[in-house]
Amino acid sequence: MFARLHVSGLGPLEDLTIAAAPAGYTEIAGASECGKSTLVEALCLALWGVAGDGRPFPVEAIRDGCPRATIEATTARGTVLRRSLTRSRIQSRELGSGEDLQVFTREEDLAARLGPVGQRADLGRLVVVPFSWGPLLGRELGRPLRDLLLSALPSGDLRSEVARQMGSHSLRDSDPLDAAGAARLQTAANRSRDEARGRLDSAKARTTTAIPPAVVDQAAVETARGLLEAAAAWDAHQVAMDRHEAARRARATAEAARDDWRRRRAELGERPAWDQTDLRVATEKVRRLETDVANARQGHQDADLGHRDATRALEATRATFRDLRTAGDRCPTCERPGWTGAATKIEKAEAEGKRLSGVVANRLQVMEAAAEKLAALERDLIAARGELEVVERAGSEPRAWDAQMRALGPEPQVPMPATAPPGPKMARPELDQVEDARRVLRDAVEAEGARKRAAVEADRARAELAEATTEWERADREAQRVEILVAACRRAPSEIARAQAEAFGDLGPVEIRFPEKETKQTPEVEVLVDGRPWWLASTGRQVVADLWLRSAIRRLSGLAALPIVVDRTQDWSGDWPEVPGPVWFLRTTAGPLMTRVRP
């Protein structure tokens, strides 16, 4: 409950602070245009970031010369709600106690912190703003006001009520329960029914297609078939004769090729005698010696490598011996003379040198033996290759004969002579007779094909008609069911509200009615003052009725922290109802804006 409201930079209020009774009555008086109504807009901006009618707050309301409008509402417990709005529509939101204010970058986060006051903004504006329910009553037959009143009333089972309203028609789990959703579903159902009707009409039109009669002269067809059979027989005979002539020519060509082959074979004579054993032996000997030479060459290389390694080791030992002789008995670590181990070192180096000299000599002998063996094998290989060349020259004539025999190939085969095929027994038809016969059969086939296609198309059209009829009947039933659903969704909230209307309690001169839905133009809700439509009451009576109604809405919605702002209180001269505070009374008087707490 607010105890203080500070407004700066908004409309006529350059910098104003008012004190209010957190739970009582506060009177705000002043001349016209002094900013009384601006306080209502400022409170809506602070709480919900919008104008009193729920639309975006007009930046034009920011006072000229001020970069922003700032509203700061303080509760009786010291909690501060501060919001500012710039001309570029940038809002800042802060909530907290003392200097510890938390900044909220999103409206949803601030609404969550404010609890029901922030999360039920539509009902909150209905409580705070005078006569804010009037425009809702004038839209869509009062459905927006009815829905807000239902949200404040104790909850009812909407699904059960809609199902009851639909009577014998089923309510599906996927069906919407609100009138707008049901209307969208009805539009889709009507569209589906219209589309199904269009497919049904199209299917009916296709079933009227007549099957063309098969006009065929069977005698002419049989005659044409006989002519074509004769033509086919003569064509086959001609093909057979062409094959016979080709076979005869092929046999003559084969006989000529055979005779030529026999002549060339006679010219070639018998194969010269030659024993291939000598060639095989000579070849194997060359291959064996090539392998031995390769092994001997590898052995010579290995012996040479061993001799070089031994020579390098001997040279290193000799260098060490010379270094030791030069150093004498000087210690290699501390450089002092008289080292007793010098002689031992020299003796060891000398002994190692003698040993390595023997190794070098031995390796040299091995290398020389390997070189001699390699040279002997290479000489043997040269000699064997010479022998192979002699043997190969001796076999050149038989090989030449073998090559000529391979080039000559096998003796060509001559096929058996073929017998000429007998001619057909039927007379050979003329070309124009064949063409006429083909035309007769083609026309007959086309006529029969057209008849079969028409029959198949008729069967398909009948099947499609049956399917389209079933689909249209289903779509029509669904459209009728959805139409009833729409009416039920429109009636159900009013029926629930009528059953729950007792929760409003004492409304003074106000009566809220949820009339029976007799026609589409029957309003969803009616607000009566003294038994008549509210707009027929006097201005003062309307002001009192507005206070009664919004007090009941505040009580039912649990928004007791919000003040009820009563405008034009100067128009009422009677007693005010005893409604719980906080209530702000706006009164137009002469003089500047003033506030006071009253009983």
Coordinates of C-alpha atoms in Angstrom, one line a residue:
M1 CA 0.0 0.0 0.0
F2 CA 1.5 3.3 -1.1
A3 CA 2.2 6.1 1.4
R4 CA 3.9 8.5 -1.0
L5 CA 4.0 9.2 -4.7
H6 CA 6.7 11.5 -6.3
V7 CA 6.3 12.6 -9.9
S8 CA 8.6 14.7 -12.0
G9 CA 8.7 15.7 -15.6
L10 CA 5.3 14.4 -16.5
G11 CA 2.6 16.6 -18.0
P12 CA 1.8 19.5 -15.8
L13 CA 3.7 17.9 -12.9
E14 CA 7.2 19.3 -12.9
D15 CA 8.1 18.1 -9.4
L16 CA 5.3 16.9 -7.1
T17 CA 5.2 14.7 -4.0
I18 CA 1.9 13.6 -2.5
A19 CA 1.3 11.7 0.8
A20 CA -1.5 9.1 0.8
A21 CA -3.2 7.0 3.5
P22 CA -1.8 3.5 3.0
A23 CA -5.0 1.9 4.1
G24 CA -7.5 4.8 4.3
Y25 CA -8.9 7.6 2.2
T26 CA -6.9 10.3 0.5
E27 CA -8.5 13.3 -1.1
I28 CA -6.6 15.0 -4.0
A29 CA -8.2 18.4 -4.9
G30 CA -7.3 21.1 -7.4
A31 CA -8.3 23.1 -10.4
S32 CA -8.8 21.5 -13.8
E33 CA -5.6 20.6 -15.7
C34 CA -3.5 20.8 -12.5
G35 CA -2.5 17.2 -12.9
K36 CA -5.0 15.1 -10.8
S37 CA -5.6 12.6 -13.7
T38 CA -1.9 12.6 -14.5
L39 CA -1.3 11.0 -11.1
V40 CA -3.4 8.0 -12.2
E41 CA -1.3 7.7 -15.4
A42 CA 1.9 8.1 -13.4
L43 CA 0.9 5.3 -11.0
C44 CA 0.1 3.0 -14.0
L45 CA 3.5 3.8 -15.6
A46 CA 5.3 3.1 -12.3
L47 CA 3.6 -0.3 -11.8
W48 CA 3.3 -1.7 -15.3
G49 CA 5.2 0.6 -17.6
V50 CA 2.1 1.5 -19.7
A51 CA -0.7 4.1 -19.8
G52 CA -3.9 3.8 -18.0
D53 CA -5.6 2.1 -21.0
G54 CA -2.9 -0.5 -21.3
R55 CA -1.3 1.0 -24.4
P56 CA 2.3 2.1 -24.7
F57 CA 2.8 5.2 -22.6
P58 CA 2.8 8.3 -24.9
V59 CA 6.2 10.0 -24.7
E60 CA 4.4 13.2 -25.7
A61 CA 3.2 13.3 -22.1
I62 CA 6.8 14.0 -20.9
R63 CA 7.0 17.7 -19.8
D64 CA 8.6 20.1 -22.2
G65 CA 12.2 20.8 -21.3
C66 CA 12.5 17.6 -19.3
P67 CA 14.7 14.7 -20.7
R68 CA 12.6 12.1 -18.9
A69 CA 9.7 11.5 -16.7
T70 CA 10.3 9.8 -13.3
I71 CA 7.8 8.3 -10.9
E72 CA 8.7 7.0 -7.4
A73 CA 6.1 5.2 -5.4
T74 CA 7.0 4.4 -1.7
T75 CA 5.0 1.9 0.4
A76 CA 4.2 2.2 4.1
R77 CA 7.1 -0.2 4.8
G78 CA 9.6 1.9 3.0
T79 CA 9.8 -0.2 -0.2
V80 CA 10.5 2.1 -3.2
L81 CA 9.4 1.5 -6.8
R82 CA 11.1 3.9 -9.2
R83 CA 10.7 4.0 -13.0
S84 CA 11.8 6.6 -15.6
L85 CA 10.8 7.0 -19.3
T86 CA 12.9 8.9 -21.9
R87 CA 11.6 10.5 -25.1
S88 CA 13.3 7.6 -27.0
R89 CA 11.0 5.2 -25.0
I90 CA 13.9 3.8 -22.9
Q91 CA 12.6 2.8 -19.5
S92 CA 14.6 2.1 -16.3
R93 CA 13.1 0.0 -13.4
E94 CA 14.3 -0.1 -9.8
L95 CA 12.8 -1.7 -6.7
G96 CA 14.1 -2.0 -3.2
S97 CA 14.5 -0.4 0.3
G98 CA 16.5 2.7 1.1
E99 CA 19.5 3.0 -1.1
D100 CA 19.6 -0.7 -1.9
L101 CA 17.6 -0.6 -5.2
Q102 CA 17.7 -3.5 -7.6
V103 CA 17.7 -2.6 -11.3
F104 CA 15.5 -4.7 -13.6
T105 CA 16.3 -4.8 -17.3
R106 CA 13.2 -6.8 -18.2
E107 CA 9.6 -6.1 -17.4
E108 CA 8.9 -9.7 -16.7
D109 CA 11.5 -9.8 -13.9
L110 CA 10.0 -6.8 -12.2
A111 CA 6.5 -8.2 -12.5
A112 CA 7.6 -11.4 -10.9
R113 CA 9.1 -9.4 -7.9
L114 CA 5.9 -7.4 -7.5
G115 CA 3.8 -10.6 -7.3
P116 CA 0.1 -10.5 -8.2
V117 CA 0.2 -6.7 -8.5
G118 CA 2.7 -6.9 -11.3
Q119 CA 1.5 -10.2 -12.9
R120 CA -2.2 -9.3 -13.1
A121 CA -1.7 -5.9 -14.8
D122 CA -5.1 -6.0 -16.7
L123 CA -7.0 -6.5 -13.4
G124 CA -4.8 -4.0 -11.7
R125 CA -5.6 -1.3 -14.1
L126 CA -9.3 -2.2 -13.8
V127 CA -9.0 -1.5 -10.0
V128 CA -6.9 1.7 -10.2
V129 CA -8.2 3.6 -13.3
P130 CA -11.7 5.1 -13.0
F131 CA -14.3 3.7 -15.4
S132 CA -11.6 1.5 -17.2
W133 CA -14.2 -1.2 -17.5
G134 CA -16.4 0.9 -19.7
P135 CA -14.4 0.6 -23.0
L136 CA -14.1 -3.2 -22.3
L137 CA -17.8 -3.4 -22.0
G138 CA -18.3 -1.7 -25.4
R139 CA -15.9 -4.1 -27.3
E140 CA -16.9 -7.5 -28.7
L141 CA -20.3 -7.5 -26.9
G142 CA -18.4 -7.1 -23.6
R143 CA -16.3 -10.2 -24.0
P144 CA -13.1 -8.6 -22.8
L145 CA -14.7 -7.4 -19.5
R146 CA -16.4 -10.8 -19.1
D147 CA -13.1 -12.6 -19.4
L148 CA -11.4 -10.2 -16.9
L149 CA -14.2 -10.7 -14.4
L150 CA -14.0 -14.5 -14.8
S151 CA -10.2 -14.3 -14.1
A152 CA -11.1 -12.5 -10.8
L153 CA -14.0 -14.8 -9.8
P154 CA -13.4 -18.3 -8.3
S155 CA -12.4 -20.7 -11.0
G156 CA -15.0 -22.9 -12.7
D157 CA -14.7 -26.0 -14.8
L158 CA -14.8 -24.5 -18.3
R159 CA -14.4 -27.8 -20.1
S160 CA -17.3 -29.4 -18.3
E161 CA -19.5 -26.4 -19.0
V162 CA -18.5 -26.4 -22.7
A163 CA -19.2 -30.1 -22.9
R164 CA -22.6 -29.6 -21.3
Q165 CA -23.5 -26.8 -23.7
M166 CA -22.6 -29.1 -26.7
G167 CA -25.2 -31.6 -25.6
S168 CA -25.0 -34.9 -27.6
H169 CA -22.0 -33.6 -29.7
S170 CA -18.6 -34.8 -28.4
L171 CA -16.0 -32.4 -27.0
R172 CA -12.5 -33.6 -28.0
D173 CA -9.3 -33.1 -25.9
S174 CA -7.7 -31.1 -28.7
D175 CA -10.7 -28.7 -29.0
P176 CA -10.1 -25.1 -27.8
L177 CA -12.2 -23.8 -25.0
D178 CA -12.0 -20.1 -25.8
A179 CA -14.3 -18.4 -28.3
A180 CA -11.5 -17.1 -30.5
G181 CA -9.8 -20.5 -30.7
A182 CA -13.1 -22.1 -31.5
A183 CA -13.8 -19.5 -34.2
R184 CA -10.4 -20.3 -35.8
L185 CA -11.2 -24.0 -35.7
Q186 CA -14.6 -23.2 -37.3
T187 CA -12.9 -21.3 -40.1
A188 CA -10.6 -24.3 -40.7
A189 CA -13.6 -26.8 -40.5
N190 CA -15.7 -24.7 -42.9
R191 CA -12.7 -24.4 -45.3
S192 CA -12.3 -28.2 -45.2
R193 CA -16.0 -28.7 -45.8
D194 CA -15.9 -26.4 -48.8
E195 CA -12.9 -28.1 -50.2
A196 CA -14.5 -31.5 -49.7
R197 CA -17.7 -30.2 -51.4
G198 CA -15.5 -29.0 -54.4
R199 CA -13.9 -32.4 -54.7
L200 CA -17.3 -34.1 -54.4
D201 CA -18.7 -31.9 -57.3
S202 CA -15.7 -32.6 -59.4
A203 CA -16.0 -36.4 -58.7
K204 CA -19.7 -36.2 -59.7
A205 CA -18.8 -34.5 -63.0
R206 CA -16.3 -37.2 -63.8
T207 CA -18.8 -40.0 -63.3
T208 CA -21.0 -38.7 -66.1
T209 CA -18.3 -39.5 -68.8
A210 CA -19.8 -42.0 -71.2
I211 CA -17.9 -45.1 -72.4
P212 CA -17.5 -44.9 -76.2
P213 CA -18.9 -47.9 -78.1
A214 CA -16.4 -50.2 -79.7
V215 CA -17.2 -49.9 -83.5
V216 CA -15.0 -52.6 -85.0
D217 CA -15.6 -54.7 -88.2
Q218 CA -14.4 -58.1 -87.0
A219 CA -14.4 -59.6 -90.5
A220 CA -12.1 -56.8 -91.7
V221 CA -9.9 -57.4 -88.6
E222 CA -9.6 -61.1 -89.4
T223 CA -8.8 -60.4 -93.0
A224 CA -6.2 -57.8 -92.0
R225 CA -4.6 -60.3 -89.5
G226 CA -4.4 -62.9 -92.3
L227 CA -2.7 -60.4 -94.7
L228 CA -0.2 -59.4 -91.9
E229 CA 0.6 -63.0 -91.1
A230 CA 1.3 -63.6 -94.8
A231 CA 3.5 -60.5 -95.0
A232 CA 5.3 -61.6 -91.8
A233 CA 5.9 -65.1 -93.3
W234 CA 7.3 -63.7 -96.5
D235 CA 9.5 -61.2 -94.5
A236 CA 10.8 -64.2 -92.4
H237 CA 11.4 -66.2 -95.6
Q238 CA 13.4 -63.2 -97.0
V239 CA 15.4 -63.0 -93.9
A240 CA 16.1 -66.8 -94.0
M241 CA 17.2 -66.5 -97.7
D242 CA 19.5 -63.6 -96.8
R243 CA 21.0 -65.8 -94.1
H244 CA 21.4 -68.8 -96.5
E245 CA 23.2 -66.6 -99.1
A246 CA 25.5 -65.2 -96.4
A247 CA 26.3 -68.7 -95.2
R248 CA 27.1 -69.8 -98.7
R249 CA 29.5 -66.9 -99.2
A250 CA 31.1 -67.5 -95.8
R251 CA 31.7 -71.2 -96.7
A252 CA 33.3 -70.2 -100.0
T253 CA 35.6 -67.7 -98.1
A254 CA 36.4 -70.5 -95.6
E255 CA 37.4 -72.9 -98.4
A256 CA 39.7 -70.4 -99.9
A257 CA 41.3 -69.7 -96.6
R258 CA 41.8 -73.4 -95.9
D259 CA 43.4 -74.0 -99.3
D260 CA 45.8 -71.0 -98.8
W261 CA 46.8 -72.4 -95.3
R262 CA 47.6 -75.8 -96.7
R263 CA 49.7 -74.3 -99.5
R264 CA 51.8 -72.2 -97.0
R265 CA 52.1 -75.2 -94.6
A266 CA 53.5 -77.3 -97.5
E267 CA 56.0 -74.6 -98.3
L268 CA 57.2 -74.4 -94.7
G269 CA 58.2 -78.1 -94.6
E270 CA 59.3 -80.1 -91.5
R271 CA 60.9 -78.5 -88.4
P272 CA 64.7 -78.6 -88.2
A273 CA 66.1 -80.9 -85.5
W274 CA 67.5 -79.3 -82.3
D275 CA 68.0 -80.4 -78.7
Q276 CA 67.1 -77.8 -76.2
T277 CA 68.9 -79.5 -73.3
D278 CA 72.2 -77.8 -74.1
L279 CA 70.4 -74.4 -74.0
R280 CA 68.8 -75.2 -70.6
V281 CA 72.1 -76.3 -69.2
A282 CA 74.0 -73.3 -70.4
T283 CA 71.3 -70.9 -69.2
E284 CA 71.2 -72.5 -65.7
K285 CA 75.1 -72.3 -65.5
V286 CA 75.0 -68.5 -66.4
R287 CA 72.3 -67.8 -63.7
R288 CA 74.2 -69.8 -61.1
L289 CA 77.5 -68.0 -61.8
E290 CA 75.7 -64.6 -61.7
T291 CA 74.4 -65.5 -58.2
D292 CA 77.9 -66.6 -57.1
V293 CA 79.5 -63.4 -58.5
A294 CA 76.9 -61.2 -56.6
N295 CA 77.6 -63.1 -53.4
A296 CA 81.4 -62.9 -53.9
R297 CA 81.2 -59.2 -54.6
Q298 CA 79.2 -58.7 -51.3
G299 CA 81.8 -60.7 -49.4
H300 CA 84.6 -58.6 -50.8
Q301 CA 82.8 -55.4 -49.8
D302 CA 82.2 -56.8 -46.3
A303 CA 86.0 -57.8 -46.0
D304 CA 87.0 -54.4 -47.2
L305 CA 84.8 -52.7 -44.7
G306 CA 86.2 -54.8 -41.9
H307 CA 89.8 -54.0 -42.9
R308 CA 89.0 -50.3 -42.9
D309 CA 87.4 -50.5 -39.4
A310 CA 90.4 -52.3 -38.0
T311 CA 92.8 -49.8 -39.7
R312 CA 90.9 -46.9 -38.1
A313 CA 90.9 -48.6 -34.7
L314 CA 94.7 -49.2 -35.0
E315 CA 95.3 -45.5 -35.9
A316 CA 93.3 -44.3 -32.9
T317 CA 95.3 -46.6 -30.6
R318 CA 98.6 -45.4 -32.1
A319 CA 97.5 -41.8 -31.5
T320 CA 96.7 -42.6 -27.9
F321 CA 100.1 -44.2 -27.5
R322 CA 101.9 -41.2 -28.9
D323 CA 99.9 -38.9 -26.6
L324 CA 100.8 -41.0 -23.6
R325 CA 104.5 -41.0 -24.5
T326 CA 104.5 -37.3 -25.0
A327 CA 102.7 -36.6 -21.6
G328 CA 105.2 -38.8 -19.7
D329 CA 104.4 -39.3 -16.1
R330 CA 102.2 -36.1 -15.8
C331 CA 98.8 -36.7 -14.3
P332 CA 96.0 -36.0 -16.9
T333 CA 93.7 -34.6 -14.1
C334 CA 95.9 -32.4 -12.0
E335 CA 98.9 -31.9 -14.5
R336 CA 101.5 -32.9 -11.8
P337 CA 104.5 -35.0 -12.7
G338 CA 105.2 -38.3 -11.0
W339 CA 102.0 -40.0 -11.9
T340 CA 102.7 -43.8 -11.3
G341 CA 99.9 -45.0 -13.6
A342 CA 101.5 -43.5 -16.7
A343 CA 103.7 -46.5 -17.5
T344 CA 100.7 -48.9 -17.1
K345 CA 98.7 -46.8 -19.5
I346 CA 101.6 -46.8 -22.1
E347 CA 102.0 -50.5 -21.8
K348 CA 98.3 -51.1 -22.3
A349 CA 98.2 -48.8 -25.4
E350 CA 101.3 -50.5 -26.8
A351 CA 99.8 -54.0 -26.3
E352 CA 96.5 -52.9 -27.9
G353 CA 98.4 -51.5 -30.9
K354 CA 100.2 -54.8 -31.4
R355 CA 96.9 -56.7 -31.2
L356 CA 95.2 -54.4 -33.7
S357 CA 98.2 -54.7 -36.0
G358 CA 97.5 -58.4 -36.1
V359 CA 93.8 -57.9 -36.7
V360 CA 94.6 -55.5 -39.6
A361 CA 96.9 -58.0 -41.2
N362 CA 94.4 -60.8 -40.8
R363 CA 91.6 -58.6 -42.3
L364 CA 93.9 -57.7 -45.2
Q365 CA 94.4 -61.4 -46.0
V366 CA 90.7 -62.0 -45.9
M367 CA 90.0 -59.1 -48.3
E368 CA 92.7 -60.3 -50.7
A369 CA 91.3 -63.8 -50.7
A370 CA 87.8 -62.4 -51.4
A371 CA 89.1 -60.3 -54.3
E372 CA 90.8 -63.4 -55.8
K373 CA 87.6 -65.4 -55.5
L374 CA 85.6 -62.6 -57.1
A375 CA 88.0 -62.3 -60.0
A376 CA 87.9 -66.1 -60.6
L377 CA 84.1 -66.2 -60.6
E378 CA 83.8 -63.2 -63.0
R379 CA 86.1 -65.0 -65.4
D380 CA 83.9 -68.1 -65.2
L381 CA 80.8 -66.0 -65.8
I382 CA 82.3 -64.5 -69.0
A383 CA 83.2 -67.9 -70.3
A384 CA 79.7 -69.3 -69.5
R385 CA 78.0 -66.4 -71.3
G386 CA 80.1 -67.2 -74.3
E387 CA 79.0 -70.8 -74.2
L388 CA 75.3 -69.7 -73.9
E389 CA 75.7 -67.4 -77.0
V390 CA 77.1 -70.3 -79.0
V391 CA 74.2 -72.6 -78.0
E392 CA 71.6 -69.9 -78.7
R393 CA 73.0 -69.3 -82.3
A394 CA 72.7 -73.1 -82.9
G395 CA 68.9 -73.0 -82.1
S396 CA 68.0 -69.9 -84.3
E397 CA 66.7 -72.1 -87.2
P398 CA 64.2 -74.2 -85.2
R399 CA 63.0 -71.1 -83.4
A400 CA 62.4 -69.3 -86.7
W401 CA 60.4 -72.3 -87.9
D402 CA 58.4 -72.3 -84.7
A403 CA 57.7 -68.5 -85.1
Q404 CA 56.4 -69.1 -88.7
M405 CA 54.1 -72.0 -87.5
R406 CA 52.7 -69.7 -84.8
A407 CA 52.1 -67.0 -87.4
L408 CA 50.4 -69.5 -89.7
G409 CA 47.9 -70.6 -86.9
P410 CA 45.6 -73.5 -87.0
E411 CA 44.0 -74.8 -90.2
P412 CA 40.7 -72.9 -91.0
Q413 CA 37.5 -74.9 -90.6
V414 CA 35.0 -75.0 -93.4
P415 CA 31.2 -75.2 -92.3
M416 CA 28.9 -77.8 -93.8
P417 CA 26.9 -76.7 -96.8
A418 CA 23.4 -75.3 -96.0
T419 CA 20.1 -76.1 -97.7
A420 CA 18.0 -73.3 -99.1
P421 CA 14.7 -72.7 -97.0
P422 CA 11.4 -73.4 -98.7
G423 CA 9.0 -70.5 -99.6
P424 CA 5.7 -69.7 -97.8
K425 CA 2.5 -71.5 -99.1
M426 CA 0.5 -68.2 -98.9
A427 CA 0.6 -65.7 -101.7
R428 CA 2.7 -62.6 -101.1
P429 CA 0.5 -59.5 -100.4
E430 CA 1.1 -56.1 -102.0
L431 CA 2.5 -53.2 -100.0
D432 CA -0.7 -51.2 -100.1
Q433 CA -2.6 -54.3 -98.9
V434 CA -0.2 -54.5 -95.9
E435 CA -0.6 -50.8 -95.1
D436 CA -4.4 -51.1 -95.2
A437 CA -4.3 -54.1 -92.9
R438 CA -2.1 -52.4 -90.4
R439 CA -4.4 -49.3 -90.4
V440 CA -7.4 -51.6 -89.8
L441 CA -5.7 -53.3 -86.8
R442 CA -4.4 -50.0 -85.5
D443 CA -7.9 -48.5 -85.5
A444 CA -9.3 -51.6 -83.8
V445 CA -6.6 -51.5 -81.1
E446 CA -7.1 -47.8 -80.5
A447 CA -10.9 -48.2 -80.2
E448 CA -10.5 -51.1 -77.7
G449 CA -7.9 -49.2 -75.8
A450 CA -10.1 -46.1 -75.6
R451 CA -13.0 -48.3 -74.4
K452 CA -10.9 -49.9 -71.7
R453 CA -9.4 -46.6 -70.6
A454 CA -12.9 -45.1 -70.3
A455 CA -14.0 -48.1 -68.3
V456 CA -11.0 -47.8 -66.0
E457 CA -11.6 -44.1 -65.7
A458 CA -15.3 -44.6 -64.9
D459 CA -14.4 -47.1 -62.2
R460 CA -11.8 -44.7 -60.8
A461 CA -14.4 -41.9 -60.9
R462 CA -16.9 -44.0 -59.1
A463 CA -14.4 -44.9 -56.4
E464 CA -13.3 -41.2 -56.1
L465 CA -17.0 -40.2 -55.8
A466 CA -17.6 -42.7 -53.0
E467 CA -14.4 -41.5 -51.2
A468 CA -15.3 -37.8 -51.8
T469 CA -18.9 -38.4 -50.5
T470 CA -17.5 -40.0 -47.4
E471 CA -15.0 -37.2 -46.9
W472 CA -17.7 -34.5 -47.5
E473 CA -20.1 -36.2 -45.0
R474 CA -17.3 -36.3 -42.4
A475 CA -16.3 -32.7 -43.1
D476 CA -19.9 -31.6 -42.9
R477 CA -20.4 -33.4 -39.6
E478 CA -17.2 -31.8 -38.2
A479 CA -18.3 -28.3 -39.4
Q480 CA -21.6 -28.7 -37.7
R481 CA -19.9 -30.0 -34.5
V482 CA -17.5 -27.1 -34.5
E483 CA -20.3 -24.6 -35.1
I484 CA -22.0 -26.0 -31.9
L485 CA -18.6 -25.8 -30.2
V486 CA -18.2 -22.1 -31.1
A487 CA -21.7 -21.4 -29.6
A488 CA -20.8 -23.5 -26.5
C489 CA -17.5 -21.7 -26.0
R490 CA -19.3 -18.3 -26.3
R491 CA -22.0 -19.4 -23.8
A492 CA -19.9 -21.3 -21.3
P493 CA -18.0 -18.4 -19.7
S494 CA -21.2 -16.5 -19.2
E495 CA -22.9 -19.5 -17.7
I496 CA -19.9 -20.0 -15.4
A497 CA -19.9 -16.3 -14.5
R498 CA -23.7 -16.4 -13.9
A499 CA -23.1 -19.3 -11.4
Q500 CA -20.2 -17.5 -9.8
A501 CA -21.8 -14.0 -9.7
E502 CA -22.7 -14.4 -6.1
A503 CA -19.0 -14.1 -5.2
F504 CA -19.3 -10.3 -6.0
G505 CA -21.3 -9.8 -2.8
D506 CA -22.9 -6.5 -2.2
L507 CA -22.4 -4.2 -5.2
G508 CA -24.7 -1.4 -3.9
P509 CA -26.6 0.1 -6.9
V510 CA -24.6 -2.1 -9.4
E511 CA -25.9 -5.3 -10.9
I512 CA -23.8 -7.5 -13.2
R513 CA -25.7 -9.7 -15.5
F514 CA -24.6 -12.5 -17.8
P515 CA -27.6 -12.8 -20.1
E516 CA -28.7 -15.9 -21.9
K517 CA -27.1 -16.1 -25.4
E518 CA -30.3 -15.8 -27.5
T519 CA -28.7 -14.4 -30.7
K520 CA -25.2 -13.6 -31.9
Q521 CA -25.7 -9.9 -30.8
T522 CA -26.7 -10.8 -27.2
P523 CA -24.0 -9.1 -25.0
E524 CA -21.8 -11.4 -22.9
V525 CA -22.1 -9.2 -19.8
E526 CA -24.3 -6.2 -18.8
V527 CA -23.6 -3.6 -16.1
L528 CA -26.8 -2.0 -14.6
V529 CA -27.0 0.9 -12.2
D530 CA -30.3 1.0 -10.2
G531 CA -31.7 -1.6 -12.5
R532 CA -31.0 0.3 -15.8
P533 CA -28.1 0.4 -18.2
W534 CA -25.2 2.2 -16.4
W535 CA -24.9 5.0 -18.9
L536 CA -28.5 6.1 -18.2
A537 CA -27.5 6.9 -14.6
S538 CA -26.5 10.4 -13.5
T539 CA -22.8 11.3 -13.5
G540 CA -22.7 11.3 -9.7
R541 CA -24.5 7.9 -9.5
Q542 CA -22.0 6.5 -12.1
V543 CA -19.1 7.7 -9.9
V544 CA -20.5 5.8 -6.9
A545 CA -21.4 2.7 -8.9
D546 CA -17.8 2.7 -10.3
L547 CA -16.4 2.7 -6.8
W548 CA -18.7 -0.2 -5.7
L549 CA -17.8 -2.3 -8.8
R550 CA -14.0 -1.8 -8.6
S551 CA -14.0 -2.4 -4.8
A552 CA -15.6 -5.8 -5.5
I553 CA -13.1 -6.6 -8.3
R554 CA -10.2 -5.6 -6.0
R555 CA -11.4 -7.9 -3.2
L556 CA -12.0 -10.9 -5.6
S557 CA -8.6 -10.5 -7.4
G558 CA -6.6 -10.2 -4.2
L559 CA -5.1 -6.8 -5.1
A560 CA -5.8 -5.1 -1.8
A561 CA -2.5 -3.1 -2.0
L562 CA -3.8 -1.1 -5.0
P563 CA -5.6 2.2 -4.5
I564 CA -9.0 2.8 -6.1
V565 CA -8.9 6.2 -7.7
V566 CA -12.3 7.8 -7.8
D567 CA -12.6 10.7 -10.3
R568 CA -15.2 13.6 -10.4
T569 CA -16.2 13.2 -6.8
Q570 CA -17.5 16.7 -6.9
D571 CA -20.4 15.3 -9.0
W572 CA -21.7 13.2 -6.0
S573 CA -23.3 14.9 -3.0
G574 CA -24.6 11.8 -1.2
D575 CA -23.0 9.4 1.2
W576 CA -20.0 7.3 0.0
P577 CA -20.1 3.6 0.5
E578 CA -17.9 2.2 3.2
V579 CA -15.4 0.3 1.1
P580 CA -11.9 -0.7 2.4
G581 CA -9.0 1.6 1.6
P582 CA -6.8 2.7 0.1
V583 CA -9.1 5.0 -1.9
W584 CA -8.0 8.2 -3.6
F585 CA -10.7 10.8 -4.2
L586 CA -10.1 13.3 -7.0
R587 CA -12.1 16.5 -6.6
T588 CA -12.0 19.5 -8.9
T589 CA -11.9 22.7 -6.9
A590 CA -10.4 26.2 -7.3
G591 CA -6.7 26.6 -6.4
P592 CA -3.6 24.5 -6.7
L593 CA -3.3 20.8 -6.2
M594 CA -3.6 19.7 -2.6
T595 CA -3.8 16.4 -0.8
R596 CA -5.2 15.5 2.6
V597 CA -6.1 12.3 4.5
R598 CA -9.8 12.1 5.5
P599 CA -11.9 9.7 7.6

